[in-house]
Every structure is written in C-alpha cells, then in structure tokens.
mmCIF file with all atom_site columns, C-alpha atoms in Angstrom:
data_model
loop_
_atom_site.group_PDB
_atom_site.id
_atom_site.type_symbol
_atom_site.label_atom_id
_atom_site.label_alt_id
_atom_site.label_comp_id
_atom_site.label_asym_id
_atom_site.label_entity_id
_atom_site.label_seq_id
_atom_site.pdbx_PDB_ins_code
_atom_site.Cartn_x
_atom_site.Cartn_y
_atom_site.Cartn_z
_atom_site.occupancy
_atom_site.B_iso_or_equiv
_atom_site.pdbx_formal_charge
_atom_site.auth_seq_id
_atom_site.auth_comp_id
_atom_site.auth_asym_id
_atom_site.auth_atom_id
_atom_site.pdbx_PDB_model_num
ATOM 1   C CA . MET A 1 1   ? 8.723   -4.449  3.232   1.00 46.00 ? 1   MET A CA 1
ATOM 2   C CA . GLY A 1 2   ? 10.171  -7.639  2.514   1.00 48.00 ? 2   GLY A CA 1
ATOM 3   C CA . GLU A 1 3   ? 8.437   -10.985 2.172   1.00 53.00 ? 3   GLU A CA 1
ATOM 4   C CA . SER A 1 4   ? 5.496   -10.663 4.834   1.00 59.00 ? 4   SER A CA 1
ATOM 5   C CA . ARG A 1 5   ? 2.850   -12.914 6.222   1.00 69.00 ? 5   ARG A CA 1
ATOM 6   C CA . VAL A 1 6   ? -0.859  -12.128 6.945   1.00 78.00 ? 6   VAL A CA 1
ATOM 7   C CA . LEU A 1 7   ? -2.129  -11.992 10.613  1.00 82.00 ? 7   LEU A CA 1
ATOM 8   C CA . SER A 1 8   ? -5.111  -10.935 12.532  1.00 80.00 ? 8   SER A CA 1
ATOM 9   C CA . ARG A 1 9   ? -5.411  -7.387  14.440  1.00 82.00 ? 9   ARG A CA 1
ATOM 10  C CA . ALA A 1 10  ? -5.155  -9.803  17.560  1.00 80.00 ? 10  ALA A CA 1
ATOM 11  C CA . GLU A 1 11  ? -1.951  -11.498 16.570  1.00 83.00 ? 11  GLU A CA 1
ATOM 12  C CA . ALA A 1 12  ? -0.461  -8.487  15.322  1.00 81.00 ? 12  ALA A CA 1
ATOM 13  C CA . LEU A 1 13  ? -0.504  -7.065  18.784  1.00 79.00 ? 13  LEU A CA 1
ATOM 14  C CA . GLU A 1 14  ? 0.862   -10.453 20.609  1.00 81.00 ? 14  GLU A CA 1
ATOM 15  C CA . LEU A 1 15  ? 4.213   -9.913  18.496  1.00 81.00 ? 15  LEU A CA 1
ATOM 16  C CA . GLY A 1 16  ? 5.396   -7.677  21.435  1.00 75.00 ? 16  GLY A CA 1
ATOM 17  C CA . PRO A 1 17  ? 8.286   -5.516  21.790  1.00 79.00 ? 17  PRO A CA 1
ATOM 18  C CA . GLY A 1 18  ? 10.251  -4.369  18.965  1.00 83.00 ? 18  GLY A CA 1
ATOM 19  C CA . TRP A 1 19  ? 8.142   -4.008  16.301  1.00 88.00 ? 19  TRP A CA 1
ATOM 20  C CA . ARG A 1 20  ? 6.447   -1.001  14.694  1.00 89.00 ? 20  ARG A CA 1
ATOM 21  C CA . HIS A 1 21  ? 2.845   -0.593  14.190  1.00 90.00 ? 21  HIS A CA 1
ATOM 22  C CA . ALA A 1 22  ? 1.726   1.248   10.527  1.00 93.00 ? 22  ALA A CA 1
ATOM 23  C CA . CYS A 1 23  ? -1.855  1.929   9.814   1.00 95.00 ? 23  CYS A CA 1
ATOM 24  C CA . HIS A 1 24  ? -3.175  2.843   6.893   1.00 96.00 ? 24  HIS A CA 1
ATOM 25  C CA . ALA A 1 25  ? -7.073  3.059   6.048   1.00 97.00 ? 25  ALA A CA 1
ATOM 26  C CA . LEU A 1 26  ? -9.238  3.516   2.367   1.00 97.00 ? 26  LEU A CA 1
ATOM 27  C CA . LEU A 1 27  ? -11.882 5.092   2.324   1.00 97.00 ? 27  LEU A CA 1
ATOM 28  C CA . TYR A 1 28  ? -14.617 5.072   0.196   1.00 97.00 ? 28  TYR A CA 1
ATOM 29  C CA . ALA A 1 29  ? -18.278 6.012   -0.619  1.00 97.00 ? 29  ALA A CA 1
ATOM 30  C CA . PRO A 1 30  ? -21.232 5.043   -2.971  1.00 97.00 ? 30  PRO A CA 1
ATOM 31  C CA . CYS A 1 31  ? -20.999 7.335   -5.863  1.00 96.00 ? 31  CYS A CA 1
ATOM 32  C CA . PRO A 1 32  ? -23.971 6.891   -8.487  1.00 93.00 ? 32  PRO A CA 1
ATOM 33  C CA . GLY A 1 33  ? -22.164 9.354   -11.075 1.00 91.00 ? 33  GLY A CA 1
ATOM 34  C CA . ARG A 1 34  ? -21.195 8.546   -14.621 1.00 94.00 ? 34  ARG A CA 1
ATOM 35  C CA . LEU A 1 35  ? -18.250 9.449   -16.635 1.00 94.00 ? 35  LEU A CA 1
ATOM 36  C CA . PHE A 1 36  ? -19.160 10.831  -20.177 1.00 93.00 ? 36  PHE A CA 1
ATOM 37  C CA . GLY A 1 37  ? -23.152 9.795   -18.984 1.00 93.00 ? 37  GLY A CA 1
ATOM 38  C CA . ARG A 1 38  ? -22.462 6.262   -19.556 1.00 94.00 ? 38  ARG A CA 1
ATOM 39  C CA . VAL A 1 39  ? -19.394 4.831   -17.361 1.00 94.00 ? 39  VAL A CA 1
ATOM 40  C CA . PRO A 1 40  ? -20.957 3.913   -13.939 1.00 94.00 ? 40  PRO A CA 1
ATOM 41  C CA . LEU A 1 41  ? -18.374 5.065   -11.561 1.00 95.00 ? 41  LEU A CA 1
ATOM 42  C CA . ARG A 1 42  ? -19.757 3.004   -8.885  1.00 94.00 ? 42  ARG A CA 1
ATOM 43  C CA . HIS A 1 43  ? -17.490 3.903   -5.473  1.00 97.00 ? 43  HIS A CA 1
ATOM 44  C CA . ALA A 1 44  ? -15.396 7.091   -4.742  1.00 97.00 ? 44  ALA A CA 1
ATOM 45  C CA . VAL A 1 45  ? -12.092 5.382   -3.068  1.00 98.00 ? 45  VAL A CA 1
ATOM 46  C CA . LEU A 1 46  ? -9.228  7.912   -1.933  1.00 97.00 ? 46  LEU A CA 1
ATOM 47  C CA . MET A 1 47  ? -5.927  7.221   -2.498  1.00 98.00 ? 47  MET A CA 1
ATOM 48  C CA . GLN A 1 48  ? -2.871  9.796   -1.890  1.00 97.00 ? 48  GLN A CA 1
ATOM 49  C CA . MET A 1 49  ? 0.042   10.716  -4.156  1.00 97.00 ? 49  MET A CA 1
ATOM 50  C CA . ARG A 1 50  ? 3.012   10.068  -1.691  1.00 96.00 ? 50  ARG A CA 1
ATOM 51  C CA . PHE A 1 51  ? 6.293   12.492  -1.394  1.00 95.00 ? 51  PHE A CA 1
ATOM 52  C CA . ASP A 1 52  ? 8.259   10.027  -3.122  1.00 96.00 ? 52  ASP A CA 1
ATOM 53  C CA . GLY A 1 53  ? 5.931   9.763   -6.276  1.00 96.00 ? 53  GLY A CA 1
ATOM 54  C CA . GLN A 1 54  ? 4.223   6.448   -5.344  1.00 98.00 ? 54  GLN A CA 1
ATOM 55  C CA . LEU A 1 55  ? 0.476   5.825   -4.612  1.00 98.00 ? 55  LEU A CA 1
ATOM 56  C CA . GLY A 1 56  ? -0.342  4.664   -1.052  1.00 97.00 ? 56  GLY A CA 1
ATOM 57  C CA . PHE A 1 57  ? -3.245  4.917   1.286   1.00 97.00 ? 57  PHE A CA 1
ATOM 58  C CA . PRO A 1 58  ? -3.149  7.708   4.331   1.00 96.00 ? 58  PRO A CA 1
ATOM 59  C CA . GLY A 1 59  ? -1.931  6.900   7.347   1.00 95.00 ? 59  GLY A CA 1
ATOM 60  C CA . GLY A 1 60  ? 1.398   6.107   8.902   1.00 94.00 ? 60  GLY A CA 1
ATOM 61  C CA . PHE A 1 61  ? 3.077   4.762   12.069  1.00 93.00 ? 61  PHE A CA 1
ATOM 62  C CA . VAL A 1 62  ? 1.699   4.367   15.367  1.00 92.00 ? 62  VAL A CA 1
ATOM 63  C CA . ASP A 1 63  ? 3.541   6.523   17.821  1.00 91.00 ? 63  ASP A CA 1
ATOM 64  C CA . PRO A 1 64  ? 4.361   4.797   21.295  1.00 85.00 ? 64  PRO A CA 1
ATOM 65  C CA . ARG A 1 65  ? 2.094   7.363   23.080  1.00 89.00 ? 65  ARG A CA 1
ATOM 66  C CA . ASP A 1 66  ? -0.922  6.460   20.918  1.00 90.00 ? 66  ASP A CA 1
ATOM 67  C CA . SER A 1 67  ? -3.477  4.708   23.263  1.00 87.00 ? 67  SER A CA 1
ATOM 68  C CA . SER A 1 68  ? -4.104  2.052   20.305  1.00 91.00 ? 68  SER A CA 1
ATOM 69  C CA . LEU A 1 69  ? -3.914  1.367   16.629  1.00 94.00 ? 69  LEU A CA 1
ATOM 70  C CA . GLU A 1 70  ? -7.253  3.106   15.907  1.00 95.00 ? 70  GLU A CA 1
ATOM 71  C CA . ALA A 1 71  ? -5.938  6.200   17.489  1.00 93.00 ? 71  ALA A CA 1
ATOM 72  C CA . GLY A 1 72  ? -2.707  6.309   16.066  1.00 94.00 ? 72  GLY A CA 1
ATOM 73  C CA . LEU A 1 73  ? -4.089  6.069   12.563  1.00 95.00 ? 73  LEU A CA 1
ATOM 74  C CA . SER A 1 74  ? -6.456  8.914   13.625  1.00 93.00 ? 74  SER A CA 1
ATOM 75  C CA . ARG A 1 75  ? -4.084  11.163  14.452  1.00 93.00 ? 75  ARG A CA 1
ATOM 76  C CA . GLU A 1 76  ? -2.241  10.180  11.367  1.00 94.00 ? 76  GLU A CA 1
ATOM 77  C CA . LEU A 1 77  ? -5.394  10.928  8.825   1.00 95.00 ? 77  LEU A CA 1
ATOM 78  C CA . ARG A 1 78  ? -5.578  14.634  10.450  1.00 93.00 ? 78  ARG A CA 1
ATOM 79  C CA . GLU A 1 79  ? -2.320  14.649  10.076  1.00 93.00 ? 79  GLU A CA 1
ATOM 80  C CA . GLU A 1 80  ? -2.934  14.014  6.274   1.00 95.00 ? 80  GLU A CA 1
ATOM 81  C CA . LEU A 1 81  ? -6.163  14.754  5.291   1.00 95.00 ? 81  LEU A CA 1
ATOM 82  C CA . GLY A 1 82  ? -6.936  17.886  7.525   1.00 92.00 ? 82  GLY A CA 1
ATOM 83  C CA . SER A 1 83  ? -9.651  18.619  10.371  1.00 86.00 ? 83  SER A CA 1
ATOM 84  C CA . GLY A 1 84  ? -12.280 16.769  7.998   1.00 87.00 ? 84  GLY A CA 1
ATOM 85  C CA . ALA A 1 85  ? -11.286 13.382  8.955   1.00 90.00 ? 85  ALA A CA 1
ATOM 86  C CA . ALA A 1 86  ? -11.328 14.366  12.861  1.00 83.00 ? 86  ALA A CA 1
ATOM 87  C CA . PRO A 1 87  ? -15.266 12.753  12.811  1.00 84.00 ? 87  PRO A CA 1
ATOM 88  C CA . LEU A 1 88  ? -14.225 9.353   10.811  1.00 88.00 ? 88  LEU A CA 1
ATOM 89  C CA . SER A 1 89  ? -13.483 7.381   14.067  1.00 86.00 ? 89  SER A CA 1
ATOM 90  C CA . LEU A 1 90  ? -12.416 4.291   12.529  1.00 92.00 ? 90  LEU A CA 1
ATOM 91  C CA . ALA A 1 91  ? -12.646 1.139   15.058  1.00 93.00 ? 91  ALA A CA 1
ATOM 92  C CA . GLU A 1 92  ? -11.573 -2.134  15.278  1.00 93.00 ? 92  GLU A CA 1
ATOM 93  C CA . GLY A 1 93  ? -14.333 -3.715  13.393  1.00 93.00 ? 93  GLY A CA 1
ATOM 94  C CA . ASP A 1 94  ? -12.967 -1.403  10.183  1.00 95.00 ? 94  ASP A CA 1
ATOM 95  C CA . HIS A 1 95  ? -9.744  -3.656  10.590  1.00 93.00 ? 95  HIS A CA 1
ATOM 96  C CA . LEU A 1 96  ? -9.131  -5.667  7.323   1.00 93.00 ? 96  LEU A CA 1
ATOM 97  C CA . GLY A 1 97  ? -5.944  -7.340  8.136   1.00 91.00 ? 97  GLY A CA 1
ATOM 98  C CA . ALA A 1 98  ? -2.255  -7.026  8.447   1.00 91.00 ? 98  ALA A CA 1
ATOM 99  C CA . ARG A 1 99  ? 0.778   -8.160  7.411   1.00 87.00 ? 99  ARG A CA 1
ATOM 100 C CA . PHE A 1 100 ? 4.583   -8.332  8.832   1.00 83.00 ? 100 PHE A CA 1
ATOM 101 C CA . ALA A 1 101 ? 8.018   -8.783  7.449   1.00 78.00 ? 101 ALA A CA 1
ATOM 102 C CA . GLU A 1 102 ? 11.200  -9.303  9.324   1.00 73.00 ? 102 GLU A CA 1
ATOM 103 C CA . THR A 1 103 ? 13.149  -7.326  6.947   1.00 68.00 ? 103 THR A CA 1
ATOM 104 C CA . PRO A 1 104 ? 14.607  -4.435  6.340   1.00 71.00 ? 104 PRO A CA 1
ATOM 105 C CA . GLN A 1 105 ? 12.631  -3.946  9.628   1.00 78.00 ? 105 GLN A CA 1
ATOM 106 C CA . ARG A 1 106 ? 10.309  -5.458  11.745  1.00 84.00 ? 106 ARG A CA 1
ATOM 107 C CA . LEU A 1 107 ? 7.196   -3.882  10.630  1.00 89.00 ? 107 LEU A CA 1
ATOM 108 C CA . VAL A 1 108 ? 3.125   -4.628  10.896  1.00 90.00 ? 108 VAL A CA 1
ATOM 109 C CA . ALA A 1 109 ? 1.232   -3.067  8.132   1.00 91.00 ? 109 ALA A CA 1
ATOM 110 C CA . HIS A 1 110 ? -2.515  -3.112  9.387   1.00 93.00 ? 110 HIS A CA 1
ATOM 111 C CA . PHE A 1 111 ? -5.068  -2.164  6.967   1.00 95.00 ? 111 PHE A CA 1
ATOM 112 C CA . TYR A 1 112 ? -8.794  -0.519  7.260   1.00 96.00 ? 112 TYR A CA 1
ATOM 113 C CA . ALA A 1 113 ? -11.447 0.862   5.498   1.00 96.00 ? 113 ALA A CA 1
ATOM 114 C CA . LYS A 1 114 ? -14.237 2.990   6.560   1.00 96.00 ? 114 LYS A CA 1
ATOM 115 C CA . ARG A 1 115 ? -17.389 3.727   4.102   1.00 96.00 ? 115 ARG A CA 1
ATOM 116 C CA . LEU A 1 116 ? -18.301 7.382   3.953   1.00 96.00 ? 116 LEU A CA 1
ATOM 117 C CA . SER A 1 117 ? -20.998 9.284   2.587   1.00 95.00 ? 117 SER A CA 1
ATOM 118 C CA . LEU A 1 118 ? -20.387 11.170  -0.903  1.00 96.00 ? 118 LEU A CA 1
ATOM 119 C CA . GLU A 1 119 ? -20.746 14.254  1.152   1.00 95.00 ? 119 GLU A CA 1
ATOM 120 C CA . GLN A 1 120 ? -18.185 13.556  3.684   1.00 94.00 ? 120 GLN A CA 1
ATOM 121 C CA . LEU A 1 121 ? -15.650 12.411  1.218   1.00 95.00 ? 121 LEU A CA 1
ATOM 122 C CA . ARG A 1 122 ? -16.012 15.299  -0.749  1.00 95.00 ? 122 ARG A CA 1
ATOM 123 C CA . ALA A 1 123 ? -15.224 17.779  2.587   1.00 93.00 ? 123 ALA A CA 1
ATOM 124 C CA . LEU A 1 124 ? -12.142 15.131  3.252   1.00 94.00 ? 124 LEU A CA 1
ATOM 125 C CA . GLU A 1 125 ? -10.967 16.128  -0.625  1.00 95.00 ? 125 GLU A CA 1
ATOM 126 C CA . GLU A 1 126 ? -11.915 19.921  0.111   1.00 93.00 ? 126 GLU A CA 1
ATOM 127 C CA . GLY A 1 127 ? -10.082 20.403  2.951   1.00 93.00 ? 127 GLY A CA 1
ATOM 128 C CA . ALA A 1 128 ? -7.186  17.757  2.307   1.00 94.00 ? 128 ALA A CA 1
ATOM 129 C CA . THR A 1 129 ? -5.506  20.801  0.732   1.00 93.00 ? 129 THR A CA 1
ATOM 130 C CA . LYS A 1 130 ? -5.165  22.738  4.242   1.00 93.00 ? 130 LYS A CA 1
ATOM 131 C CA . ALA A 1 131 ? -4.102  19.933  6.199   1.00 93.00 ? 131 ALA A CA 1
ATOM 132 C CA . ALA A 1 132 ? -0.583  20.223  8.100   1.00 91.00 ? 132 ALA A CA 1
ATOM 133 C CA . ASP A 1 133 ? 1.463   17.684  5.756   1.00 92.00 ? 133 ASP A CA 1
ATOM 134 C CA . HIS A 1 134 ? -0.441  18.606  2.118   1.00 93.00 ? 134 HIS A CA 1
ATOM 135 C CA . GLY A 1 135 ? 2.556   19.465  0.244   1.00 92.00 ? 135 GLY A CA 1
ATOM 136 C CA . LEU A 1 136 ? 5.111   17.669  2.191   1.00 93.00 ? 136 LEU A CA 1
ATOM 137 C CA . GLU A 1 137 ? 4.604   13.784  3.005   1.00 92.00 ? 137 GLU A CA 1
ATOM 138 C CA . VAL A 1 138 ? 1.244   14.317  0.871   1.00 95.00 ? 138 VAL A CA 1
ATOM 139 C CA . LEU A 1 139 ? 1.033   15.854  -2.753  1.00 95.00 ? 139 LEU A CA 1
ATOM 140 C CA . GLY A 1 140 ? -2.521  15.152  -3.230  1.00 95.00 ? 140 GLY A CA 1
ATOM 141 C CA . LEU A 1 141 ? -5.351  12.782  -3.183  1.00 96.00 ? 141 LEU A CA 1
ATOM 142 C CA . VAL A 1 142 ? -6.854  10.568  -6.228  1.00 97.00 ? 142 VAL A CA 1
ATOM 143 C CA . ARG A 1 143 ? -9.779  8.923   -7.149  1.00 98.00 ? 143 ARG A CA 1
ATOM 144 C CA . VAL A 1 144 ? -9.322  5.254   -7.753  1.00 98.00 ? 144 VAL A CA 1
ATOM 145 C CA . PRO A 1 145 ? -11.133 4.319   -11.234 1.00 98.00 ? 145 PRO A CA 1
ATOM 146 C CA . LEU A 1 146 ? -13.178 1.514   -10.327 1.00 97.00 ? 146 LEU A CA 1
ATOM 147 C CA . TYR A 1 147 ? -14.111 0.687   -14.294 1.00 96.00 ? 147 TYR A CA 1
ATOM 148 C CA . THR A 1 148 ? -12.569 -0.732  -17.029 1.00 96.00 ? 148 THR A CA 1
ATOM 149 C CA . LEU A 1 149 ? -13.004 1.546   -20.260 1.00 96.00 ? 149 LEU A CA 1
ATOM 150 C CA . ARG A 1 150 ? -14.033 -0.356  -23.614 1.00 93.00 ? 150 ARG A CA 1
ATOM 151 C CA . ASP A 1 151 ? -10.617 -0.573  -25.264 1.00 95.00 ? 151 ASP A CA 1
ATOM 152 C CA . GLY A 1 152 ? -9.839  -3.017  -22.249 1.00 93.00 ? 152 GLY A CA 1
ATOM 153 C CA . VAL A 1 153 ? -6.766  -1.109  -21.142 1.00 95.00 ? 153 VAL A CA 1
ATOM 154 C CA . GLY A 1 154 ? -7.966  2.466   -19.866 1.00 96.00 ? 154 GLY A CA 1
ATOM 155 C CA . GLY A 1 155 ? -9.584  3.067   -15.920 1.00 97.00 ? 155 GLY A CA 1
ATOM 156 C CA . LEU A 1 156 ? -8.149  0.819   -13.535 1.00 97.00 ? 156 LEU A CA 1
ATOM 157 C CA . PRO A 1 157 ? -6.278  -1.466  -15.319 1.00 97.00 ? 157 PRO A CA 1
ATOM 158 C CA . THR A 1 158 ? -3.877  1.704   -16.192 1.00 97.00 ? 158 THR A CA 1
ATOM 159 C CA . PHE A 1 159 ? -4.313  2.640   -12.549 1.00 98.00 ? 159 PHE A CA 1
ATOM 160 C CA . LEU A 1 160 ? -2.915  -0.407  -11.437 1.00 98.00 ? 160 LEU A CA 1
ATOM 161 C CA . SER A 1 161 ? 0.059   -0.229  -13.663 1.00 96.00 ? 161 SER A CA 1
ATOM 162 C CA . ASN A 1 162 ? 1.459   2.967   -11.460 1.00 97.00 ? 162 ASN A CA 1
ATOM 163 C CA . SER A 1 163 ? 4.119   2.623   -8.903  1.00 97.00 ? 163 SER A CA 1
ATOM 164 C CA . PHE A 1 164 ? 2.670   1.830   -5.578  1.00 97.00 ? 164 PHE A CA 1
ATOM 165 C CA . VAL A 1 165 ? 4.209   2.198   -1.871  1.00 94.00 ? 165 VAL A CA 1
ATOM 166 C CA . ALA A 1 166 ? 5.008   -1.637  -0.063  1.00 87.00 ? 166 ALA A CA 1
ATOM 167 C CA . SER A 1 167 ? 1.812   -3.592  0.155   1.00 88.00 ? 167 SER A CA 1
ATOM 168 C CA . ALA A 1 168 ? -0.365  -0.705  -1.172  1.00 94.00 ? 168 ALA A CA 1
ATOM 169 C CA . ARG A 1 169 ? -0.940  -2.200  -4.644  1.00 96.00 ? 169 ARG A CA 1
ATOM 170 C CA . GLN A 1 170 ? -1.917  -5.795  -2.933  1.00 93.00 ? 170 GLN A CA 1
ATOM 171 C CA . GLN A 1 171 ? -3.991  -4.028  -0.350  1.00 94.00 ? 171 GLN A CA 1
ATOM 172 C CA . LEU A 1 172 ? -6.161  -2.291  -3.218  1.00 97.00 ? 172 LEU A CA 1
ATOM 173 C CA . LEU A 1 173 ? -7.404  -5.136  -5.171  1.00 96.00 ? 173 LEU A CA 1
ATOM 174 C CA . GLN A 1 174 ? -8.098  -7.236  -2.015  1.00 93.00 ? 174 GLN A CA 1
ATOM 175 C CA . ALA A 1 175 ? -9.901  -4.198  -0.463  1.00 96.00 ? 175 ALA A CA 1
ATOM 176 C CA . LEU A 1 176 ? -11.609 -4.156  -3.625  1.00 97.00 ? 176 LEU A CA 1
ATOM 177 C CA . GLY A 1 177 ? -12.396 -7.448  -3.980  1.00 96.00 ? 177 GLY A CA 1
ATOM 178 C CA . ALA A 1 178 ? -13.436 -8.040  -0.437  1.00 94.00 ? 178 ALA A CA 1
ATOM 179 C CA . LEU A 1 179 ? -15.877 -5.258  -0.098  1.00 96.00 ? 179 LEU A CA 1
ATOM 180 C CA . GLY A 1 180 ? -17.728 -5.643  -3.429  1.00 96.00 ? 180 GLY A CA 1
ATOM 181 C CA . LEU A 1 181 ? -16.599 -2.572  -4.704  1.00 97.00 ? 181 LEU A CA 1
ATOM 182 C CA . VAL A 1 182 ? -15.694 -3.938  -8.120  1.00 96.00 ? 182 VAL A CA 1
ATOM 183 C CA . PRO A 1 183 ? -16.730 -7.217  -9.456  1.00 95.00 ? 183 PRO A CA 1
ATOM 184 C CA . GLU A 1 184 ? -13.940 -10.520 -9.026  1.00 96.00 ? 184 GLU A CA 1
ATOM 185 C CA . ALA A 1 185 ? -13.997 -11.237 -12.497 1.00 96.00 ? 185 ALA A CA 1
ATOM 186 C CA . GLU A 1 186 ? -13.645 -7.747  -13.609 1.00 95.00 ? 186 GLU A CA 1
ATOM 187 C CA . LEU A 1 187 ? -10.651 -7.220  -11.063 1.00 96.00 ? 187 LEU A CA 1
ATOM 188 C CA . ARG A 1 188 ? -8.492  -10.208 -12.268 1.00 96.00 ? 188 ARG A CA 1
ATOM 189 C CA . ARG A 1 189 ? -8.715  -9.076  -15.748 1.00 96.00 ? 189 ARG A CA 1
ATOM 190 C CA . ALA A 1 190 ? -7.647  -5.226  -14.578 1.00 96.00 ? 190 ALA A CA 1
ATOM 191 C CA . ASP A 1 191 ? -4.953  -6.893  -12.749 1.00 97.00 ? 191 ASP A CA 1
ATOM 192 C CA . ALA A 1 192 ? -3.693  -8.984  -15.304 1.00 96.00 ? 192 ALA A CA 1
ATOM 193 C CA . VAL A 1 193 ? -3.850  -6.514  -18.290 1.00 95.00 ? 193 VAL A CA 1
ATOM 194 C CA . SER A 1 194 ? -2.068  -4.042  -15.640 1.00 95.00 ? 194 SER A CA 1
ATOM 195 C CA . ARG A 1 195 ? 1.066   -6.738  -15.337 1.00 91.00 ? 195 ARG A CA 1
ATOM 196 C CA . LYS A 1 196 ? 1.647   -7.122  -18.858 1.00 87.00 ? 196 LYS A CA 1
ATOM 197 C CA . GLY A 1 197 ? 2.961   -3.600  -19.244 1.00 70.00 ? 197 GLY A CA 1
ATOM 198 C CA . LEU A 1 198 ? 0.242   -1.474  -21.071 1.00 54.00 ? 198 LEU A CA 1
#
C-alpha cells in the first residue's frame, strides 16, 4: 500500500465505486501457559505465512457478491482457515479501523479483532491444514510471541524483524496495544529493538 490514511468503517463505505475493500482479522485467545515454565505467554495471537514469504493476517478481498464487509471476511476466513472458521461470526463491532490509499490502486484495508477461547483457537490451528488455500495462498499459521526474553531481543522484538505484508506489522502493533495484550512500554521497546536491525 502506498501512503495511507486512517478512517472509520462508515467513512470507508462512503468512498463509493472504484474502491476495492480487503478485510483481515487478528484472532486471539487468552493463553495461561508459560514458556520454559517461567515466561508468561499471555495470549495466543494468530498470523499466517503467506505464499510470498511475508507474514500477514487471515482474510482477503471482499467480492462484490458478498453482502457485507463481514460476509466477505467470513468467506475468506473459511477459505484460508477451513471449516473451523465458520462459527466465528465477525461483526461490525469487531472492526478496529481501516486504512486507505490511492496508489498503487484504490484500496481500503479493514482490520478486525476477535477474541476466542483457547479451545476455539486450537481447533482453528488444527483444521487449517485442511483448508482450501492451505499450501497455496497460506503456507501455515504462526503464533506471535507476546513476550521479550531476558536478552531483550528474543521473542516479540525478533518476530517484529520479519517481513510483513503491507500494513500488517503496523496493524499488529496497534492491536496489541489497543487490546491490552502487551503492556505499552514493552511494545514500544520491542518495536525499537526490532528496528535497530537485530
């Protein structure tokens, strides 16, 4: 995406014809486990390795035949995550925001977040290998490490140094802060460390 601006769902829908809409979702669940018995995992947050080798969120383009943004997102989630995504039912209230850019194409990128139970999230992970797009558009799911190891580099800082598609990295950081999944100060430190070129 070229230079983009933030807008609400309603503002995005008022842009009119000639704009394409894409919807992606951050799916997460409380995760009480501990890494090595001592590092709190906090939450399980899903991202995916895409066909182009970049990290992104499940979702995709809304088809003109989809009845709403959320219907388009639900269809994309079923294609990429399999039948386990059918009961997710993302709604307008799950919309976190949208960004739009006129170059290289007129595109609005909508971002949603949905809290699941850990059992629902695990079922999605298990069923994803049977999804229609597995091995094609989606090469696999990954969990985002929401901790920083004692060395100050391992965990989230290292994860953030990967290659992300379009605005996925920015969306991840904003959502982790807005949802309170990682303390703001720790999030800023992880971002700063990752930008120094581990």
